mmCIF file of N, CA and C in Angstrom:
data_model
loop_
_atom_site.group_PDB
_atom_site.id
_atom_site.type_symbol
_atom_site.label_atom_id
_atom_site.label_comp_id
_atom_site.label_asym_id
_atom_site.label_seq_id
_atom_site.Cartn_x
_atom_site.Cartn_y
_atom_site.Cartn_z
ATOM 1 N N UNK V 141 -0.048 61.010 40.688
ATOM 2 C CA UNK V 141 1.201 61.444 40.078
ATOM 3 C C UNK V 141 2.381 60.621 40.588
ATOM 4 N N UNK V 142 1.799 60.223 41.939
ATOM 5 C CA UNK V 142 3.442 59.402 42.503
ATOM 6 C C UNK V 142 3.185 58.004 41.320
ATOM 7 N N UNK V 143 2.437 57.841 40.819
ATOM 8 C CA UNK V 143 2.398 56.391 40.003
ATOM 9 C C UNK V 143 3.430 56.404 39.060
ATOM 10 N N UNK V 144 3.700 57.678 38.253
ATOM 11 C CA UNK V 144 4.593 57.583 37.676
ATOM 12 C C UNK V 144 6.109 57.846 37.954
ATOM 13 N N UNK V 145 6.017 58.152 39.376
ATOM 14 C CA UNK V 145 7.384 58.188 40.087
ATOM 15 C C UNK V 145 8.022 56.746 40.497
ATOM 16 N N UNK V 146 6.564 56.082 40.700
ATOM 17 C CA UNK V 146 6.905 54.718 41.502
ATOM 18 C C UNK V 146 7.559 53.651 40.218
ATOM 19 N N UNK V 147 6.750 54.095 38.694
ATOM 20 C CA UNK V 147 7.343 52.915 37.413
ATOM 21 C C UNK V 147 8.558 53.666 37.430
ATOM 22 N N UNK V 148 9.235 54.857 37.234
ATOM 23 C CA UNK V 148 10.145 55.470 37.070
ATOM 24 C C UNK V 148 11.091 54.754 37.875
ATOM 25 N N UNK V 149 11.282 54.778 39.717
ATOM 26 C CA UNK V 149 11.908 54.273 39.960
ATOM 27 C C UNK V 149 12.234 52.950 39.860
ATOM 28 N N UNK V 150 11.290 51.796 39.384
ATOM 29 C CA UNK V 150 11.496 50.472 39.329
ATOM 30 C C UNK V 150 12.480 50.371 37.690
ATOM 31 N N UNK V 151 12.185 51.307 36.775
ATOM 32 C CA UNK V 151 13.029 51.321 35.776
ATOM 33 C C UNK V 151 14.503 51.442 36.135
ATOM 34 N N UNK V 152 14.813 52.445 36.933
ATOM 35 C CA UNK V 152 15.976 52.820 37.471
ATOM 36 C C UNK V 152 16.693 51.814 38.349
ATOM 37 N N UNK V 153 15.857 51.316 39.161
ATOM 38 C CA UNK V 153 16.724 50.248 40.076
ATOM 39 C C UNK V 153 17.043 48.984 38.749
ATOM 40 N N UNK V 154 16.064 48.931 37.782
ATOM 41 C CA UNK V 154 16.638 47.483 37.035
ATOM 42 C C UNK V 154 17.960 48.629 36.238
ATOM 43 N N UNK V 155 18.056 49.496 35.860
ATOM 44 C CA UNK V 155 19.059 50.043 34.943
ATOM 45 C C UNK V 155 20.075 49.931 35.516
ATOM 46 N N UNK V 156 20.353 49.920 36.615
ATOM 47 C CA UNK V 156 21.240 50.093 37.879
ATOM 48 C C UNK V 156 22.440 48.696 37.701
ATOM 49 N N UNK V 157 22.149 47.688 37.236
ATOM 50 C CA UNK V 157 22.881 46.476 36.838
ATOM 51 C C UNK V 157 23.028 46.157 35.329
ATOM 52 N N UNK V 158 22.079 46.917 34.558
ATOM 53 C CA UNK V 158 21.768 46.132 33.265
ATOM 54 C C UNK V 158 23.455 46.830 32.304
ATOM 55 N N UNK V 159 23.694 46.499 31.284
ATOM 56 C CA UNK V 159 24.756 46.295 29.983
ATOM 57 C C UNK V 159 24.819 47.837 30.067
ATOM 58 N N UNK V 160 26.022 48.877 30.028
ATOM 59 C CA UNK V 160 26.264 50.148 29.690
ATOM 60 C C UNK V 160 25.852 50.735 28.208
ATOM 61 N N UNK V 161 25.735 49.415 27.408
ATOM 62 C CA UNK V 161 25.282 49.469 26.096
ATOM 63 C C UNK V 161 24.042 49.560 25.860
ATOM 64 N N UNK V 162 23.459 48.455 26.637
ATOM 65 C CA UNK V 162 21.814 48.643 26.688
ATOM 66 C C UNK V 162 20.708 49.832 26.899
ATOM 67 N N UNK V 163 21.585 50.890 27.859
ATOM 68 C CA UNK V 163 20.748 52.181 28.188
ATOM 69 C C UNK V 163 21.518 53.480 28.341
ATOM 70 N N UNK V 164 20.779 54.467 29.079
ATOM 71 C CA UNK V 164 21.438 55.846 28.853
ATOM 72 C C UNK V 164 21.707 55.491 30.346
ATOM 73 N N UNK V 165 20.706 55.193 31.066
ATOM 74 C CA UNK V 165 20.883 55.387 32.464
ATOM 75 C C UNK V 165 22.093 54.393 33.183
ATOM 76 N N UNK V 166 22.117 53.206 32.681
ATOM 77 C CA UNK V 166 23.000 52.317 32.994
ATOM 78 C C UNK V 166 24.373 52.945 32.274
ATOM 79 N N UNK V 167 24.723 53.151 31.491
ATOM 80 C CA UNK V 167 25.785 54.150 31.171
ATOM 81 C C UNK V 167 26.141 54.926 32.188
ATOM 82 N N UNK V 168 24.910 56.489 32.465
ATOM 83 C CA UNK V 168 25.698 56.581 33.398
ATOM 84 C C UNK V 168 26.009 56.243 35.182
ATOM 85 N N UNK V 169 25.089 55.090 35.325
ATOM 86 C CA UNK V 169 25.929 54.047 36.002
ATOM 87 C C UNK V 169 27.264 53.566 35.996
ATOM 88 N N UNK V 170 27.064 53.015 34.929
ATOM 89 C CA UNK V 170 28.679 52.492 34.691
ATOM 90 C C UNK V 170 29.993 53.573 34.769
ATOM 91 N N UNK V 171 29.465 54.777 34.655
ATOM 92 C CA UNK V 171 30.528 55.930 34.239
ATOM 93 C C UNK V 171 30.679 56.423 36.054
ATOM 94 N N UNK V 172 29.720 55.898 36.704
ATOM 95 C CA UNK V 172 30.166 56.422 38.245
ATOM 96 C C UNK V 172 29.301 57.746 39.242
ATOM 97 N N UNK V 173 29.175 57.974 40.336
ATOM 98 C CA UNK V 173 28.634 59.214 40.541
ATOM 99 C C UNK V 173 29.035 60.584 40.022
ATOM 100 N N UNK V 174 30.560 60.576 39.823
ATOM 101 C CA UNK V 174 30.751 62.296 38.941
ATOM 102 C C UNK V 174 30.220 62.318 37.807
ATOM 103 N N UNK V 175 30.084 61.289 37.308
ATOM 104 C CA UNK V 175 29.253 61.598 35.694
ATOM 105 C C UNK V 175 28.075 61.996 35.835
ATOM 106 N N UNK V 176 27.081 61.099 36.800
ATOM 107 C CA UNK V 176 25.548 61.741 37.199
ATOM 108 C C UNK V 176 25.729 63.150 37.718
ATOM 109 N N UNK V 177 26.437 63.275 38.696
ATOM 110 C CA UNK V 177 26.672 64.581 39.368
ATOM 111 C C UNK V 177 26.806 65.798 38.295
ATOM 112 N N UNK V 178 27.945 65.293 37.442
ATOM 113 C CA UNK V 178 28.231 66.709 36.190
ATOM 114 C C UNK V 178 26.604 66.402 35.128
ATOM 115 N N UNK V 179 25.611 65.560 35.213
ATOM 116 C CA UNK V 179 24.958 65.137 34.569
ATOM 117 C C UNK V 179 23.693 66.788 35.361
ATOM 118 N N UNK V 180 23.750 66.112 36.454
ATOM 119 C CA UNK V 180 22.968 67.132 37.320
ATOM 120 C C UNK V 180 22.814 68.573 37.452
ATOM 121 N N UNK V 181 24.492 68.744 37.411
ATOM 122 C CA UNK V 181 24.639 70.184 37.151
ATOM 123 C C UNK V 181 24.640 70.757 36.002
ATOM 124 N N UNK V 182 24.859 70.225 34.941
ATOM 125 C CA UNK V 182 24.685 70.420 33.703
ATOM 126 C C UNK V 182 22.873 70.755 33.181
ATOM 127 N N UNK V 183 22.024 69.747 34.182
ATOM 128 C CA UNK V 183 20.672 70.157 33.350
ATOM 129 C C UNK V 183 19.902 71.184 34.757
ATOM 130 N N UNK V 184 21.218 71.600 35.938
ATOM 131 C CA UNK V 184 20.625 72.838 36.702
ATOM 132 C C UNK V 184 20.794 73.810 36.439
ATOM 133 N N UNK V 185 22.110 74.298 35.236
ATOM 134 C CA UNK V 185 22.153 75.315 34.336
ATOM 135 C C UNK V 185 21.542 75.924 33.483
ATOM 136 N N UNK V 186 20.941 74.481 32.756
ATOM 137 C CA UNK V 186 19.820 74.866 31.399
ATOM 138 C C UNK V 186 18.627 74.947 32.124
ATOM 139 N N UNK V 187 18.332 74.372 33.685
ATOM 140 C CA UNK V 187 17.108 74.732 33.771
ATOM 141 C C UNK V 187 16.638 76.366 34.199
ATOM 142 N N UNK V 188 18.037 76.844 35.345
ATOM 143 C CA UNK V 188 18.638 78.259 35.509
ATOM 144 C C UNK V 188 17.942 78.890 33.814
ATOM 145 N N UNK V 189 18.527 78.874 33.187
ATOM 146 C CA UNK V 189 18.719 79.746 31.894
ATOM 147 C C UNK V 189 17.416 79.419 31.295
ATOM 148 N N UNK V 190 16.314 78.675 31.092
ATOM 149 C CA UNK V 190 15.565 78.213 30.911
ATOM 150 C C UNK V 190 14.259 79.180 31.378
ATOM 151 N N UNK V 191 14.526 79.683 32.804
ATOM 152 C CA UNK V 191 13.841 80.293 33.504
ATOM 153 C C UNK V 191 13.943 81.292 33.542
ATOM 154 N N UNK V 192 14.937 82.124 32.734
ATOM 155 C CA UNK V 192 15.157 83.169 32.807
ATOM 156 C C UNK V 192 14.313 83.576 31.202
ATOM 157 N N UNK V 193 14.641 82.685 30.668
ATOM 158 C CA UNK V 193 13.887 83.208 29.433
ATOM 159 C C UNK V 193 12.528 82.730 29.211
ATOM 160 N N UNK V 194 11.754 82.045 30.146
ATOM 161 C CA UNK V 194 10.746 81.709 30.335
ATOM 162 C C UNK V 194 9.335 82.970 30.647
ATOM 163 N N UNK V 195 10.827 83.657 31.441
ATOM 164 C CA UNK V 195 10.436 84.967 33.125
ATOM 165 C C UNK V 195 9.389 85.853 31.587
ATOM 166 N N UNK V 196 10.098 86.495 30.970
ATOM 167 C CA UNK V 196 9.522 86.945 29.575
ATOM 168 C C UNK V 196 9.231 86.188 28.059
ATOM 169 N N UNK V 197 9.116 85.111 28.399
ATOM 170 C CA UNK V 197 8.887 84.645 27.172
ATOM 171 C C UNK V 197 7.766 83.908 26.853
ATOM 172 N N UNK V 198 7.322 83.529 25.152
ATOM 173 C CA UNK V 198 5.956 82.997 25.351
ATOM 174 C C UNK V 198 5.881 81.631 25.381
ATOM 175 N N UNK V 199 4.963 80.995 24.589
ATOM 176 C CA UNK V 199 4.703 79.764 25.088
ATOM 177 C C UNK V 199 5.589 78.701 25.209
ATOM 178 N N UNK V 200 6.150 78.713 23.881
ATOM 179 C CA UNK V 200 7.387 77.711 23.811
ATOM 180 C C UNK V 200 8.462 77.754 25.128
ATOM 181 N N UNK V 201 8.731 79.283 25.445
ATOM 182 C CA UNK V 201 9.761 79.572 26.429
ATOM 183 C C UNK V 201 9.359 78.816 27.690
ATOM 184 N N UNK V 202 8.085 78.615 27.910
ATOM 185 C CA UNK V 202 7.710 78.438 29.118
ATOM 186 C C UNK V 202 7.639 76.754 28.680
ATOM 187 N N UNK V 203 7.522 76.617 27.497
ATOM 188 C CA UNK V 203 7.742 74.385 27.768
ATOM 189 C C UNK V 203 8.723 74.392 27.781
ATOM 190 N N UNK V 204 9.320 74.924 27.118
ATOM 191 C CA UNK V 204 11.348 74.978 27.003
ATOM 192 C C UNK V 204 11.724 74.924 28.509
ATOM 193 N N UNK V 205 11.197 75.362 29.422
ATOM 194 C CA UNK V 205 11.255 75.281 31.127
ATOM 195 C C UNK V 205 10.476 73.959 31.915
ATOM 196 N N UNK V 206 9.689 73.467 31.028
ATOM 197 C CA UNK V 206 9.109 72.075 31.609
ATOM 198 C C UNK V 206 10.335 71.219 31.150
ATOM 199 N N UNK V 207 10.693 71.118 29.925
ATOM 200 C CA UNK V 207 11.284 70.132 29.945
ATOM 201 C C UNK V 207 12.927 70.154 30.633
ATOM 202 N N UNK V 208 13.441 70.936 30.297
ATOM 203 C CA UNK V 208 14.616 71.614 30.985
ATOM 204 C C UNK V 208 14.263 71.172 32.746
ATOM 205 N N UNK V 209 13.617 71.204 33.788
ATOM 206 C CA UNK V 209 13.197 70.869 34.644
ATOM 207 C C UNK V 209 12.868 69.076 34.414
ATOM 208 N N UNK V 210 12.431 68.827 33.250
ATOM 209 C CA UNK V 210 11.853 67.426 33.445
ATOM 210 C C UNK V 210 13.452 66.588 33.046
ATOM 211 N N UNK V 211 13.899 66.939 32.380
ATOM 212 C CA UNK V 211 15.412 66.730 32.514
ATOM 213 C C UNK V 211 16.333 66.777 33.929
ATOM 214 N N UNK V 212 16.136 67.572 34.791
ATOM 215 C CA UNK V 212 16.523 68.240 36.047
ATOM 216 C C UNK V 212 16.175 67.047 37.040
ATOM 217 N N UNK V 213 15.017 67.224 37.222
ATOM 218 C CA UNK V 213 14.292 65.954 37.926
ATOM 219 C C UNK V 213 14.684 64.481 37.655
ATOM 220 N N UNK V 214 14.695 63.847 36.432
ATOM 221 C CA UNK V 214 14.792 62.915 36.136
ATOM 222 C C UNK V 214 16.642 62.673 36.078
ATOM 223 N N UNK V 215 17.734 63.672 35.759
ATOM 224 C CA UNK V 215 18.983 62.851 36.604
ATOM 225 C C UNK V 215 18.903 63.235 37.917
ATOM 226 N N UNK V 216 18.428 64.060 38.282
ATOM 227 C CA UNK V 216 18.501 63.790 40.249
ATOM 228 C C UNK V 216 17.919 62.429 40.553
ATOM 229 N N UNK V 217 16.744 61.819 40.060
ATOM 230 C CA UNK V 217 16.353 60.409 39.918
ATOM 231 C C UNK V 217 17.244 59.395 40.320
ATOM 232 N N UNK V 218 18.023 59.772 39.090
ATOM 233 C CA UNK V 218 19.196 59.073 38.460
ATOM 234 C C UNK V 218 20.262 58.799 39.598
ATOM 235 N N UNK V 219 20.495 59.776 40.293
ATOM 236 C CA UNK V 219 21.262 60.227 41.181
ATOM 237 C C UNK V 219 21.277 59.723 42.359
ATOM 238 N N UNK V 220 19.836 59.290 42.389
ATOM 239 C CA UNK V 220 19.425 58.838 44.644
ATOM 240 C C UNK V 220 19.389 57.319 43.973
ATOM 241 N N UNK V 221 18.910 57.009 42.735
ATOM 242 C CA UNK V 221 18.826 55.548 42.536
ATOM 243 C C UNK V 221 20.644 55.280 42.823
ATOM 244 N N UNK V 222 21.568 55.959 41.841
ATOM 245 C CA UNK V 222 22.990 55.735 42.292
ATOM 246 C C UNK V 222 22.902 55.171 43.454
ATOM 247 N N UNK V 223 22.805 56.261 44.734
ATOM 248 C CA UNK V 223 23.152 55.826 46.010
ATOM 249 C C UNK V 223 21.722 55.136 46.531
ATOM 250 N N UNK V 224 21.087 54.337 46.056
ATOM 251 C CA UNK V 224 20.553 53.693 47.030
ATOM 252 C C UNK V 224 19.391 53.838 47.330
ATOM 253 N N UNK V 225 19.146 55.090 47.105
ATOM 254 C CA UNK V 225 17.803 56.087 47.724
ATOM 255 C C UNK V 225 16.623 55.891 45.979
ATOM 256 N N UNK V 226 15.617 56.688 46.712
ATOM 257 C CA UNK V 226 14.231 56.414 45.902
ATOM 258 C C UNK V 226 14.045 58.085 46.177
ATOM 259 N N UNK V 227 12.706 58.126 45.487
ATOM 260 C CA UNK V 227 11.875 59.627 45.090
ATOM 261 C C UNK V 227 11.329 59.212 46.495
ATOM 262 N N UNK V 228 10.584 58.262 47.351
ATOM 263 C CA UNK V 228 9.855 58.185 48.319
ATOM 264 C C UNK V 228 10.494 58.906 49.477
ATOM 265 N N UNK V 229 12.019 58.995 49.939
ATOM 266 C CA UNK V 229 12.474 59.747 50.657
ATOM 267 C C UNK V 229 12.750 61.074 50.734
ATOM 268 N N UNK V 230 12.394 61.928 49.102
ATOM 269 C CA UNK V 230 12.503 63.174 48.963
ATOM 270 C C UNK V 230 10.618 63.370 49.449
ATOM 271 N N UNK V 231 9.901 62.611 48.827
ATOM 272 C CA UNK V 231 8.600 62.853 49.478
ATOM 273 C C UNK V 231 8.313 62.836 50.959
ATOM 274 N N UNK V 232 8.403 61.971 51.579
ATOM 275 C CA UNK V 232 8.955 62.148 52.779
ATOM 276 C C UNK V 232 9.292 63.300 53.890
ATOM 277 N N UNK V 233 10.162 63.684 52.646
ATOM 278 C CA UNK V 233 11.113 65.134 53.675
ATOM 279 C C UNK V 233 9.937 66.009 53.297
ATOM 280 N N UNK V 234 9.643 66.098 52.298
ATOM 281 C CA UNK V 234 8.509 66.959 51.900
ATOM 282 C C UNK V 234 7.174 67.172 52.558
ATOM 283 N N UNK V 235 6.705 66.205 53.237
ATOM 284 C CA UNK V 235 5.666 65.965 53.851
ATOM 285 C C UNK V 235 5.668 66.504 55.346
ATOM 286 N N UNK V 236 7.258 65.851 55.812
ATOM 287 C CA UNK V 236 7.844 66.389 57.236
ATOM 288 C C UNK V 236 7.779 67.867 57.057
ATOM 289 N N UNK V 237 7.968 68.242 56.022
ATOM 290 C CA UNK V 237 8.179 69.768 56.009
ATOM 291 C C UNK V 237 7.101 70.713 55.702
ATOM 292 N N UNK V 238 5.852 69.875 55.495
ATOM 293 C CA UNK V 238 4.435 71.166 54.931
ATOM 294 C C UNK V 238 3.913 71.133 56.198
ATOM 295 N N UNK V 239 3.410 72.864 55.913
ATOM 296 C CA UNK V 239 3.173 73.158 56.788
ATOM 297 C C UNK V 239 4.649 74.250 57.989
ATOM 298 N N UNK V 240 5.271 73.389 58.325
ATOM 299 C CA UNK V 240 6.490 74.374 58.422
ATOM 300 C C UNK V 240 7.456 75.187 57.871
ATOM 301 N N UNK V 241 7.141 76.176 58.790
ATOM 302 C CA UNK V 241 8.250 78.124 58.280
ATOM 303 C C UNK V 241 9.086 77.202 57.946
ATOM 304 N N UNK V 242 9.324 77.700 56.293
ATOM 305 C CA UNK V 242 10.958 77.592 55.930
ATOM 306 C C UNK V 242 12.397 77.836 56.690
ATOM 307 N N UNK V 243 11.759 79.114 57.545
ATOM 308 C CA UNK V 243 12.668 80.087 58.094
ATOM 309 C C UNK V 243 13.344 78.894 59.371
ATOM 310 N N UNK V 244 12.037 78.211 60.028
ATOM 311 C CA UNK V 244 11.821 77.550 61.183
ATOM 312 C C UNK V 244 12.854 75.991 60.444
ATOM 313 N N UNK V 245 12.242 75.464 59.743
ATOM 314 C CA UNK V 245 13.405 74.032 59.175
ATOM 315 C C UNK V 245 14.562 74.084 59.085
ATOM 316 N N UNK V 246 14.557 75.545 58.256
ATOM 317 C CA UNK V 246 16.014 75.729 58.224
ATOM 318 C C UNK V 246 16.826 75.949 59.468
ATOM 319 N N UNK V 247 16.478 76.867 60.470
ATOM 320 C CA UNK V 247 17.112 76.831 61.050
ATOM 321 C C UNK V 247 17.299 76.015 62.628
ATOM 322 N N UNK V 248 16.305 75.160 62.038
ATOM 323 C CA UNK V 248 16.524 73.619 62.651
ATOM 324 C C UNK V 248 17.513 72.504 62.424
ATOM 325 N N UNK V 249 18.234 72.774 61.213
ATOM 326 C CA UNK V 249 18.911 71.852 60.558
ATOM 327 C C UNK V 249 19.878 71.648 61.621
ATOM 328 N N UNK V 250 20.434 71.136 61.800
ATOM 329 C CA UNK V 250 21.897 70.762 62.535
ATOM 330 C C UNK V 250 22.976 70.826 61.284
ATOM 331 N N UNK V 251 24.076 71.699 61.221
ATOM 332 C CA UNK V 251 25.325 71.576 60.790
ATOM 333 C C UNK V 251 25.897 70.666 60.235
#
């Protein structure tokens, strides 16, 4: 599954320079981090609401929540490519973290 994280991000780092005209993603490149950011929060709403009608709903409701999520995922993407970062460092944290109490990470964090 990371295979398609790994073409994903190599798309993203070339979008990252290419024509604002040429793509969606380079657009919102060009438009800056608040645009990804309102980009982000915008598809954490529909994925919110998504899930709520998923909670009781039938089949459709519940793809209506894949993609709403696959939307979600893919500008957070969008988002670490902005600054620099890759999906490999959210995996990462992820890995550091199985296995350990939530309760325990969290309140390991430093401030």
């Amino acid at each position: 599954m990371s295979d398609i994280l790994d073409r994903l991000d190599e798309v993203l780092e070339s979008r990252r320079q290419a024509a604002p005209e040429d793509s969606y993603v380079a657009s919102l490149h060009h438009k800056g981090l608040n645009k990804i950011l309102e980009k982000v929060g915008e598809e954490a709403t529909e994925t919110l609401l998504a899930a709520k009608d998923a909670e009781q709903g039938d089949e459709a409701a519940r793809q209506a929540l894949v993609c709403e999520t696959t939307d979600l995922w893919f500008h957070s993407l969008v988002m670490l490519s902005h600054l620099g970062l890759s999906h490999r460092e959210v995996l990462d944290e992820l890995s550091r973290r199985f296995g350990l109490s939530g309760h325990d990470e969290k309140a390991a964090r430093t401030p």
